[in-house]
JSON list of C-alpha atoms and ligand atoms in Angstrom, two decimals:
[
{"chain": "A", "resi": 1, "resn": "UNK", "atom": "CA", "xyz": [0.00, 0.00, 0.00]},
{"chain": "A", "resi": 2, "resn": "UNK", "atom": "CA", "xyz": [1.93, 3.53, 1.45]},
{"chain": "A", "resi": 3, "resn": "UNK", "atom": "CA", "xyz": [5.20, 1.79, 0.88]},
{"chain": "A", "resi": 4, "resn": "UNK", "atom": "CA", "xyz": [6.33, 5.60, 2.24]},
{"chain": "A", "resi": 5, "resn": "UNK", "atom": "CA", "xyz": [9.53, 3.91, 4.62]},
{"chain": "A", "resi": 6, "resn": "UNK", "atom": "CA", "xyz": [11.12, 6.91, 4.91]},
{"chain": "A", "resi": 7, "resn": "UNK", "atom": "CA", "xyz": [8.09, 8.72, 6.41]},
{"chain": "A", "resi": 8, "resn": "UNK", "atom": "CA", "xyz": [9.52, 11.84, 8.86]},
{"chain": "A", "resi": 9, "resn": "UNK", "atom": "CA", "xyz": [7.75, 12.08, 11.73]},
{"chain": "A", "resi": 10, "resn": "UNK", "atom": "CA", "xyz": [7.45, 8.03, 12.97]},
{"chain": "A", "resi": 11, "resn": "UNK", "atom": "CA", "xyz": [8.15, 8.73, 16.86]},
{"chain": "A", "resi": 12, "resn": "UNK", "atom": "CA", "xyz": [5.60, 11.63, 16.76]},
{"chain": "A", "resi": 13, "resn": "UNK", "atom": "CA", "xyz": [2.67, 8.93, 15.42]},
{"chain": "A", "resi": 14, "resn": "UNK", "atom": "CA", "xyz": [4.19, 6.39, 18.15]},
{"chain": "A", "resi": 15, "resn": "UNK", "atom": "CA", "xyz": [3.40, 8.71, 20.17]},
{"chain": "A", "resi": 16, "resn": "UNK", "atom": "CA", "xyz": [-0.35, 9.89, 18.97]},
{"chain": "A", "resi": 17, "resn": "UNK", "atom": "CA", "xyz": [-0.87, 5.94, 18.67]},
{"chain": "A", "resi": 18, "resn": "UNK", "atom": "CA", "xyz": [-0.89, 5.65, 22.98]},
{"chain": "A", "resi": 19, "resn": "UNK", "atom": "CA", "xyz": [-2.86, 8.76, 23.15]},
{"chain": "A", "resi": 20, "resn": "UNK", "atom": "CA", "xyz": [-5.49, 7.31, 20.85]},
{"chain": "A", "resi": 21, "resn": "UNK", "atom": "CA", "xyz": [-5.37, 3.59, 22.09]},
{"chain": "A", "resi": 22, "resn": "UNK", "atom": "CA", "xyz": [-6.18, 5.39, 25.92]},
{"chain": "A", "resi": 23, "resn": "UNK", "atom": "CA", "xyz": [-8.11, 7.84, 24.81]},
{"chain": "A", "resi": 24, "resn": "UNK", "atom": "CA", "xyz": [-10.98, 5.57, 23.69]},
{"chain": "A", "resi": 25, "resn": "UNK", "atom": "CA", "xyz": [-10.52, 2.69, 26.43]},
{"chain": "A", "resi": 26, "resn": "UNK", "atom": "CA", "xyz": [-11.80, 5.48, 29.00]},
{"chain": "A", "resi": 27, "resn": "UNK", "atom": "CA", "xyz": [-15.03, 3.72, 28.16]},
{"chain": "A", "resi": 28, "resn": "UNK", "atom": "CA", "xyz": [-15.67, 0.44, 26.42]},
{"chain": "A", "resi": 29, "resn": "UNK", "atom": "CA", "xyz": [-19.49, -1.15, 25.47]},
{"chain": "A", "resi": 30, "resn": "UNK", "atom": "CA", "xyz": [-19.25, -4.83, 26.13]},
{"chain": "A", "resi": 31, "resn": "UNK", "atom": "CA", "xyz": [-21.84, -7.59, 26.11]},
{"chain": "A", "resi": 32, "resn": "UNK", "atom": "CA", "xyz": [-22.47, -7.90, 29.67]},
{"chain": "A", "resi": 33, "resn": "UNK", "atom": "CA", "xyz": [-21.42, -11.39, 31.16]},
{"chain": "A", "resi": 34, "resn": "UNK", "atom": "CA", "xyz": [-24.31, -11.82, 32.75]},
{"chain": "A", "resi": 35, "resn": "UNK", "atom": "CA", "xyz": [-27.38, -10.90, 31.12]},
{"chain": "A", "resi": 36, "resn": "UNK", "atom": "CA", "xyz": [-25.70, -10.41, 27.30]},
{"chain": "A", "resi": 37, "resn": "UNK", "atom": "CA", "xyz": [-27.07, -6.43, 27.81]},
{"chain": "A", "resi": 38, "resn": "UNK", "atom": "CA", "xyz": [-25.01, -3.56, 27.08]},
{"chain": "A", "resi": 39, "resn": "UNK", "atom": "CA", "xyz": [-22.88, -3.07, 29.83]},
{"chain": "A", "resi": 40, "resn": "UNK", "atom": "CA", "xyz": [-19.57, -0.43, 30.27]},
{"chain": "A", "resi": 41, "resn": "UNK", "atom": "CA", "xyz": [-15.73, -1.03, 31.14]},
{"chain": "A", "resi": 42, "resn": "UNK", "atom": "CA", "xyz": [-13.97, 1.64, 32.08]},
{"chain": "A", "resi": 43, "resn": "UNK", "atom": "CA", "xyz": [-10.74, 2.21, 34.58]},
{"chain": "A", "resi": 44, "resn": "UNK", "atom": "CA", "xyz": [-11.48, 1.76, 38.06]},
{"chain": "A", "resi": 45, "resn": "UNK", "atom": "CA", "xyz": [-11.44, 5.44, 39.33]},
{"chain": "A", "resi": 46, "resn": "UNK", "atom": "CA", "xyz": [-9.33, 3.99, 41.91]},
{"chain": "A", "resi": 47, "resn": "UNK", "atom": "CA", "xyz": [-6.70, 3.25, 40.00]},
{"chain": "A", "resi": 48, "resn": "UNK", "atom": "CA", "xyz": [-3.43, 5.39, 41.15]},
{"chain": "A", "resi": 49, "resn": "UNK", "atom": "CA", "xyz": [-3.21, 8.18, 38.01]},
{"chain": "A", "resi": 50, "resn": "UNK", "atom": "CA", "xyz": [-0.27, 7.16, 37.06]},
{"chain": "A", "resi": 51, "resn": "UNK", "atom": "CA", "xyz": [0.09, 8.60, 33.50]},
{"chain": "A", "resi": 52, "resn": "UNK", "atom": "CA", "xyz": [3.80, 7.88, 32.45]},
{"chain": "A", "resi": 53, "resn": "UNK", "atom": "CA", "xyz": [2.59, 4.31, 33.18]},
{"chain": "A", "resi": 54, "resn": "UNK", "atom": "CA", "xyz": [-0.24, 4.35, 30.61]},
{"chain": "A", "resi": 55, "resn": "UNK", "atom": "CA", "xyz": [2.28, 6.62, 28.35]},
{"chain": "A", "resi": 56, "resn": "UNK", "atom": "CA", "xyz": [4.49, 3.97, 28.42]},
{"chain": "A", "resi": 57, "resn": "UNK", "atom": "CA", "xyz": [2.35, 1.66, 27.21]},
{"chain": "A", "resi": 58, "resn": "UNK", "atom": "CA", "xyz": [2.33, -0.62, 30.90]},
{"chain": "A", "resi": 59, "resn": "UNK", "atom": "CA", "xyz": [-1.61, -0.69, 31.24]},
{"chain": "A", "resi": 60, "resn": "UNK", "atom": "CA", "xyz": [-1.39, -2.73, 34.19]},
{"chain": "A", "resi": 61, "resn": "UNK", "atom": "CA", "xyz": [-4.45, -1.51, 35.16]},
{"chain": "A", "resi": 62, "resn": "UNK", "atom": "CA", "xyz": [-7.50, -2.12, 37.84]},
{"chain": "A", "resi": 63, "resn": "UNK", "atom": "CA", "xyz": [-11.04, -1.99, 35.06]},
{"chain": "A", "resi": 64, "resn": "UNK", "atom": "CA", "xyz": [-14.64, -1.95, 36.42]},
{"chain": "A", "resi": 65, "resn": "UNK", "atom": "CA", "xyz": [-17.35, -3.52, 34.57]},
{"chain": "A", "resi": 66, "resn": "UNK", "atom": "CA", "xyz": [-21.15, -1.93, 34.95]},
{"chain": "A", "resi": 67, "resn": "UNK", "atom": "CA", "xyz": [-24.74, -2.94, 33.67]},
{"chain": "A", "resi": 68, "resn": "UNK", "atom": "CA", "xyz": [-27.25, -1.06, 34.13]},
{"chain": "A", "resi": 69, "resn": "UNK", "atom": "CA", "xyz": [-29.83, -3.49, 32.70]},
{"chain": "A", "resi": 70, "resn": "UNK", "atom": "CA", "xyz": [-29.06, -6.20, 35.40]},
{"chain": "A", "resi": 71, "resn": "UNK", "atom": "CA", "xyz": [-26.89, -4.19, 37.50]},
{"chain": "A", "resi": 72, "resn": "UNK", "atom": "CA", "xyz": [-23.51, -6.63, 37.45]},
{"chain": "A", "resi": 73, "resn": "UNK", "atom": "CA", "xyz": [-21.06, -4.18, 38.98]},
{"chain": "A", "resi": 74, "resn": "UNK", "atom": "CA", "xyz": [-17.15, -5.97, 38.83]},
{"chain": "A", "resi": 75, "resn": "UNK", "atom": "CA", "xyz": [-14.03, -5.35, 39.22]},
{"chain": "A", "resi": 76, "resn": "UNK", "atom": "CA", "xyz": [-10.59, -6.99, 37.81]},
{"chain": "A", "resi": 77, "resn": "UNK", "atom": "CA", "xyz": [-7.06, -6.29, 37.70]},
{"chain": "A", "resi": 78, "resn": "UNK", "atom": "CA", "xyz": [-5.19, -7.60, 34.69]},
{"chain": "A", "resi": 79, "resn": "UNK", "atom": "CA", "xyz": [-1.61, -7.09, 34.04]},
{"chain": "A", "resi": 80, "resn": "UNK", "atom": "CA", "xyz": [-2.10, -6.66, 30.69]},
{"chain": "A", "resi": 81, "resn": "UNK", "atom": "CA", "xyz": [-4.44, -5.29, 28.39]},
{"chain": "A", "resi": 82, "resn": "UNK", "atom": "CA", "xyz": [-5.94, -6.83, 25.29]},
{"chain": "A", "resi": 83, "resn": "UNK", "atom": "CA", "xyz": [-5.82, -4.43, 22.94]},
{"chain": "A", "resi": 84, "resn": "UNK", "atom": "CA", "xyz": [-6.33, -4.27, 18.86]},
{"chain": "A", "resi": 85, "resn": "UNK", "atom": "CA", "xyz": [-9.21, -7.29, 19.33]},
{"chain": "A", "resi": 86, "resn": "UNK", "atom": "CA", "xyz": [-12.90, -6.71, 19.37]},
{"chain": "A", "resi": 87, "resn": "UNK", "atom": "CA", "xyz": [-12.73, -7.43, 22.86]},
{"chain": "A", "resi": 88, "resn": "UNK", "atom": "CA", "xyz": [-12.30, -4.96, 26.21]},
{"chain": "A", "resi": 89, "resn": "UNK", "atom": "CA", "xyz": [-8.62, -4.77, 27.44]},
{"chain": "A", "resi": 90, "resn": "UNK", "atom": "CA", "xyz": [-9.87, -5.57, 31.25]},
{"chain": "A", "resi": 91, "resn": "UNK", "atom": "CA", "xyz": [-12.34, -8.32, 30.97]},
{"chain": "A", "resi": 92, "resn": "UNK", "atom": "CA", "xyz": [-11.86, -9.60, 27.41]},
{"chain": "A", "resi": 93, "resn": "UNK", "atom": "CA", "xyz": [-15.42, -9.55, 26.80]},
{"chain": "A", "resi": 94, "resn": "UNK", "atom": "CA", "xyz": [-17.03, -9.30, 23.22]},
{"chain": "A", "resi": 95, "resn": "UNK", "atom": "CA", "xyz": [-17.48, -5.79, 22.36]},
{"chain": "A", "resi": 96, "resn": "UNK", "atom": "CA", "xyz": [-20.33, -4.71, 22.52]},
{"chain": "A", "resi": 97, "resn": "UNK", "atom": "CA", "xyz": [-20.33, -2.77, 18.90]},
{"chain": "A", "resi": 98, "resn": "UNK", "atom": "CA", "xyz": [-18.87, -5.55, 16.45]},
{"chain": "A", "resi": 99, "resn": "UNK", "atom": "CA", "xyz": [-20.46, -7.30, 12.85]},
{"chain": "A", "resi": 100, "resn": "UNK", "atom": "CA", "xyz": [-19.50, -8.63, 10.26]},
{"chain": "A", "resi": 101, "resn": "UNK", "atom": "CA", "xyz": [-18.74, -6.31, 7.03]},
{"chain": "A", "resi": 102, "resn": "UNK", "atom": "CA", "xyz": [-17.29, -7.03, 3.78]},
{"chain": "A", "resi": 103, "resn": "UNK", "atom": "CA", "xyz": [-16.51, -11.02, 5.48]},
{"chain": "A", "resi": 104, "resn": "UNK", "atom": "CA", "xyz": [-14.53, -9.23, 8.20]},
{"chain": "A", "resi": 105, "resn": "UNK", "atom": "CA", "xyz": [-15.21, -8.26, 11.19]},
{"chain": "A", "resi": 106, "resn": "UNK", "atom": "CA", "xyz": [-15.76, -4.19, 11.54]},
{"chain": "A", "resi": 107, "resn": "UNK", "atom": "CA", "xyz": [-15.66, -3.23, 15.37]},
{"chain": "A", "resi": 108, "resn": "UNK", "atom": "CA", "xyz": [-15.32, -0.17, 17.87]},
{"chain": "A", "resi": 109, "resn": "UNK", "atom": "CA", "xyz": [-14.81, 0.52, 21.43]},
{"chain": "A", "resi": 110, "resn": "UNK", "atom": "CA", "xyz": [-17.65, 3.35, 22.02]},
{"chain": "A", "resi": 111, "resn": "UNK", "atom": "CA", "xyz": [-19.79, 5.41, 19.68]},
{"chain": "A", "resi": 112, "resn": "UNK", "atom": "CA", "xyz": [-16.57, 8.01, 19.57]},
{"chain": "A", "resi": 113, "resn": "UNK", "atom": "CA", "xyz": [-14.75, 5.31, 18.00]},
{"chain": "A", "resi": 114, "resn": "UNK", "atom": "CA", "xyz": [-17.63, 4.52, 15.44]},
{"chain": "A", "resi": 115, "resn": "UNK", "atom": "CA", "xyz": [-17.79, 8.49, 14.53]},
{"chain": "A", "resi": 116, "resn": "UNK", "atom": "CA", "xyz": [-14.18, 8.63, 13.85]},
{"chain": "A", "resi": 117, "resn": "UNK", "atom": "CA", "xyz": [-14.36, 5.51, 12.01]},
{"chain": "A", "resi": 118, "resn": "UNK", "atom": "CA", "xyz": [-17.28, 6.87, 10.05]},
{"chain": "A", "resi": 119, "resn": "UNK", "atom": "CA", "xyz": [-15.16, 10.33, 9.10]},
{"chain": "A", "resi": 120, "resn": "UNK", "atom": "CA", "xyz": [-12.48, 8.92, 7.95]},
{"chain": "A", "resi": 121, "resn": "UNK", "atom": "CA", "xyz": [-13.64, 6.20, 5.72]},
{"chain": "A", "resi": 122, "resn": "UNK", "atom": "CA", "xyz": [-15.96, 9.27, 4.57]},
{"chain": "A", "resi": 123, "resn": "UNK", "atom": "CA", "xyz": [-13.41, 11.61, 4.10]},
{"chain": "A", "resi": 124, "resn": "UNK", "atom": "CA", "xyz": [-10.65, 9.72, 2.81]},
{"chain": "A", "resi": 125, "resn": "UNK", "atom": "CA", "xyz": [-12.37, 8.56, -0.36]},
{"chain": "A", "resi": 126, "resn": "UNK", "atom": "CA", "xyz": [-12.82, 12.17, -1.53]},
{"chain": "A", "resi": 127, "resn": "UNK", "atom": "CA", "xyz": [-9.17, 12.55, -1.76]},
{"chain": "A", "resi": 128, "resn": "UNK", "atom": "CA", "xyz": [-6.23, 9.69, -1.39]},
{"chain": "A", "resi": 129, "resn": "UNK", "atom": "CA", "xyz": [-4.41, 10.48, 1.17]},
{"chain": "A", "resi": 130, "resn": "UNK", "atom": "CA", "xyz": [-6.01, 13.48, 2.83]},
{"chain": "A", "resi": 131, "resn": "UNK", "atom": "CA", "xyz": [-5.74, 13.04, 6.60]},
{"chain": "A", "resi": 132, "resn": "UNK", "atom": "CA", "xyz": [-8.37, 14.47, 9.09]},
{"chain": "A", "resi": 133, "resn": "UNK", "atom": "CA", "xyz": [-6.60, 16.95, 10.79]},
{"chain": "A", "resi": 134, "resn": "UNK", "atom": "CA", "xyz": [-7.75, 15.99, 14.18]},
{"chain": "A", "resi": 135, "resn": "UNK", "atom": "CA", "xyz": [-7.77, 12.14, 13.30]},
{"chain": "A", "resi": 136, "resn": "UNK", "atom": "CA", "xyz": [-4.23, 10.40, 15.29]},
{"chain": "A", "resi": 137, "resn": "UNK", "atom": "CA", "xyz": [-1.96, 9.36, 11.91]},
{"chain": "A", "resi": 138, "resn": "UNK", "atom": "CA", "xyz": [-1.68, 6.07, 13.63]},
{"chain": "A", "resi": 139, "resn": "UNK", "atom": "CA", "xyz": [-5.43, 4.97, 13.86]},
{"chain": "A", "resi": 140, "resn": "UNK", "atom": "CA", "xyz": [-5.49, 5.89, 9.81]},
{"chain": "A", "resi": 141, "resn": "UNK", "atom": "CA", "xyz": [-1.83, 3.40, 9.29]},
{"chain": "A", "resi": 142, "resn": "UNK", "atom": "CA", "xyz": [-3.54, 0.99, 11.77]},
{"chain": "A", "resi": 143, "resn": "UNK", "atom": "CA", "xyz": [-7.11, 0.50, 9.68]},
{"chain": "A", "resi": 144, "resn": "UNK", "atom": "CA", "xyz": [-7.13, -2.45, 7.76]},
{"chain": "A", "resi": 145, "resn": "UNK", "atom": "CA", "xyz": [-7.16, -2.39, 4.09]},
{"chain": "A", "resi": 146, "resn": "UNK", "atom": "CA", "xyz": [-10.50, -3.86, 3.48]},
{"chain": "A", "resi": 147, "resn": "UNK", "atom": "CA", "xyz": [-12.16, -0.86, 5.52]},
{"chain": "A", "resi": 148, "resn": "UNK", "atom": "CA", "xyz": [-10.27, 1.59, 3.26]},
{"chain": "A", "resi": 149, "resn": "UNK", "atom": "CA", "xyz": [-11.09, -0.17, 0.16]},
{"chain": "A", "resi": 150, "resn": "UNK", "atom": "CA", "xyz": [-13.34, 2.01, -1.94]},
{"chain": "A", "resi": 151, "resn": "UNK", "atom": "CA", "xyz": [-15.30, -0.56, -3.05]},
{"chain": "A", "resi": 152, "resn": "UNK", "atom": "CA", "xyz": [-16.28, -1.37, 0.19]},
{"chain": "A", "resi": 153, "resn": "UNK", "atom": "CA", "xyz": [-17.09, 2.21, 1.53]},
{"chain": "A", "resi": 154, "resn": "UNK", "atom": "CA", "xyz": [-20.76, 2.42, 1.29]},
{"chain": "A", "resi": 155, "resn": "UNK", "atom": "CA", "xyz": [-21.47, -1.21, 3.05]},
{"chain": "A", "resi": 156, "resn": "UNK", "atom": "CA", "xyz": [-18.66, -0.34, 5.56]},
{"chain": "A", "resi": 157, "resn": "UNK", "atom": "CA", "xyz": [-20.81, 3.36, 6.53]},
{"chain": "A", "resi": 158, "resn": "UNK", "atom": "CA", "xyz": [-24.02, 1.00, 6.47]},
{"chain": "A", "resi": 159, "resn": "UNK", "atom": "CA", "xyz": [-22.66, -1.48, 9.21]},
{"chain": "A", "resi": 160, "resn": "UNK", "atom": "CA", "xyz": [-20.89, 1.41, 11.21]},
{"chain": "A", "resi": 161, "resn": "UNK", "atom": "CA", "xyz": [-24.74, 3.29, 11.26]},
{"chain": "A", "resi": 162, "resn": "UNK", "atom": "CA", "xyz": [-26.75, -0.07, 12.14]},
{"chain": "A", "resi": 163, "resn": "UNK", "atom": "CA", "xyz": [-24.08, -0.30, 15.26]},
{"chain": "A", "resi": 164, "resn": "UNK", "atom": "CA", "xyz": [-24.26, 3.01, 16.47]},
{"chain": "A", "resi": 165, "resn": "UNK", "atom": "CA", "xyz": [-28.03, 2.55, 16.14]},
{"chain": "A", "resi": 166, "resn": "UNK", "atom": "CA", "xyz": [-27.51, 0.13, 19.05]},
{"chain": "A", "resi": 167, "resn": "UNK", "atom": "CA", "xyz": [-26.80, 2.77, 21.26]},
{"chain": "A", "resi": 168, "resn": "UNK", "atom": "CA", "xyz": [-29.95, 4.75, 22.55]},
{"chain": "A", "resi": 169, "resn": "UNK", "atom": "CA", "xyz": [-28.94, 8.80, 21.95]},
{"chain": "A", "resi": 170, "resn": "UNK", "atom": "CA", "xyz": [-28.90, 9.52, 25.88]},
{"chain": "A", "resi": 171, "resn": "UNK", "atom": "CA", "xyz": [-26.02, 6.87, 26.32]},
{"chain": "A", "resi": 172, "resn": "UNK", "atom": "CA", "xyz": [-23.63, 8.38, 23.64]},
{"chain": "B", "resi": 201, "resn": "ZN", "atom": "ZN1", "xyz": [-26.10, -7.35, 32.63]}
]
């Protein structure tokens, strides 16, 4: 694909890559283990605020695990996260916003993560290449090729509206 090597700029996208990874595990939709609802995992607010631990990419971290349609309420320390799967990093349970698209397997960790999803699979189509400005460089190298393909753009933005339609409004 890029085949760009000599890209400038590759510890500045390591970089963006931890933000973004962190900045959408602050809350994940999961299928609850109990009741198969729509439950929430999301760092135990107890969890010491140690940021050049999550910078560095430790994420030995405490997670707590809410329902609010049968009101499970867990918690679990793991002392590593699962991460890049369509599962939660704490409790490695399904994600809640997952289906298959195009015979693969098109999933997010939150409604944020299906809108940015959404705008750039939008976006880059109009122009090769074009980069949201606000959209980490990473996520964009990180997408796999099928959900860039252009053939594949309108059934991709179909599956990403039918999940987000899971989501009543007032829980976005
Ligand atoms: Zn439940």
């Amino acid at each position: 694909m890029s085949g760009n090597a000599s890209a400038p700029g590759d510890r500045f996208q390591d970089q963006r890559e931890r933000k973004y990874g962190y900045d959408f595990l602050d809350e994940v939709l999961v299928r609850c283990p109990r009741c198969d609802g729509r439950a929430v995992v999301m760092p135990h607010p107890g969890a010491p605020d140690d940021g050049d631990a999550a910078v560095s990419g430790a994420m030995n971290f405490r997670w707590r695990l809410r329902c609010r349609e049968c009101g499970l309420f867990k918690d679990e320390t793991v002392a590593s996260a699962a991460l890049g799967g369509p599962v939660d990093p704490g409790f490695r349970r399904p994600l809640w916003l997952q289906e298959s698209c195009c015979g693969q397997l098109l999933w997010a960790y939150n409604v944020r993560h299906l809108d940015l999803l959404e705008a750039y699979v939008a976006a880059k189509l109009r122009e090769r290449g074009e980069l949201l400005p606000w959209a980490p460089t990473s996520l964009v190298e990180r997408l796999p090729t099928w959900l860039k393909a252009a053939k594949n753009r309108t059934e991709v933005l179909r599956t990403i509206r039918r999940l987000r339609s899971t989501v009543p409004a007032e829980d976005r």
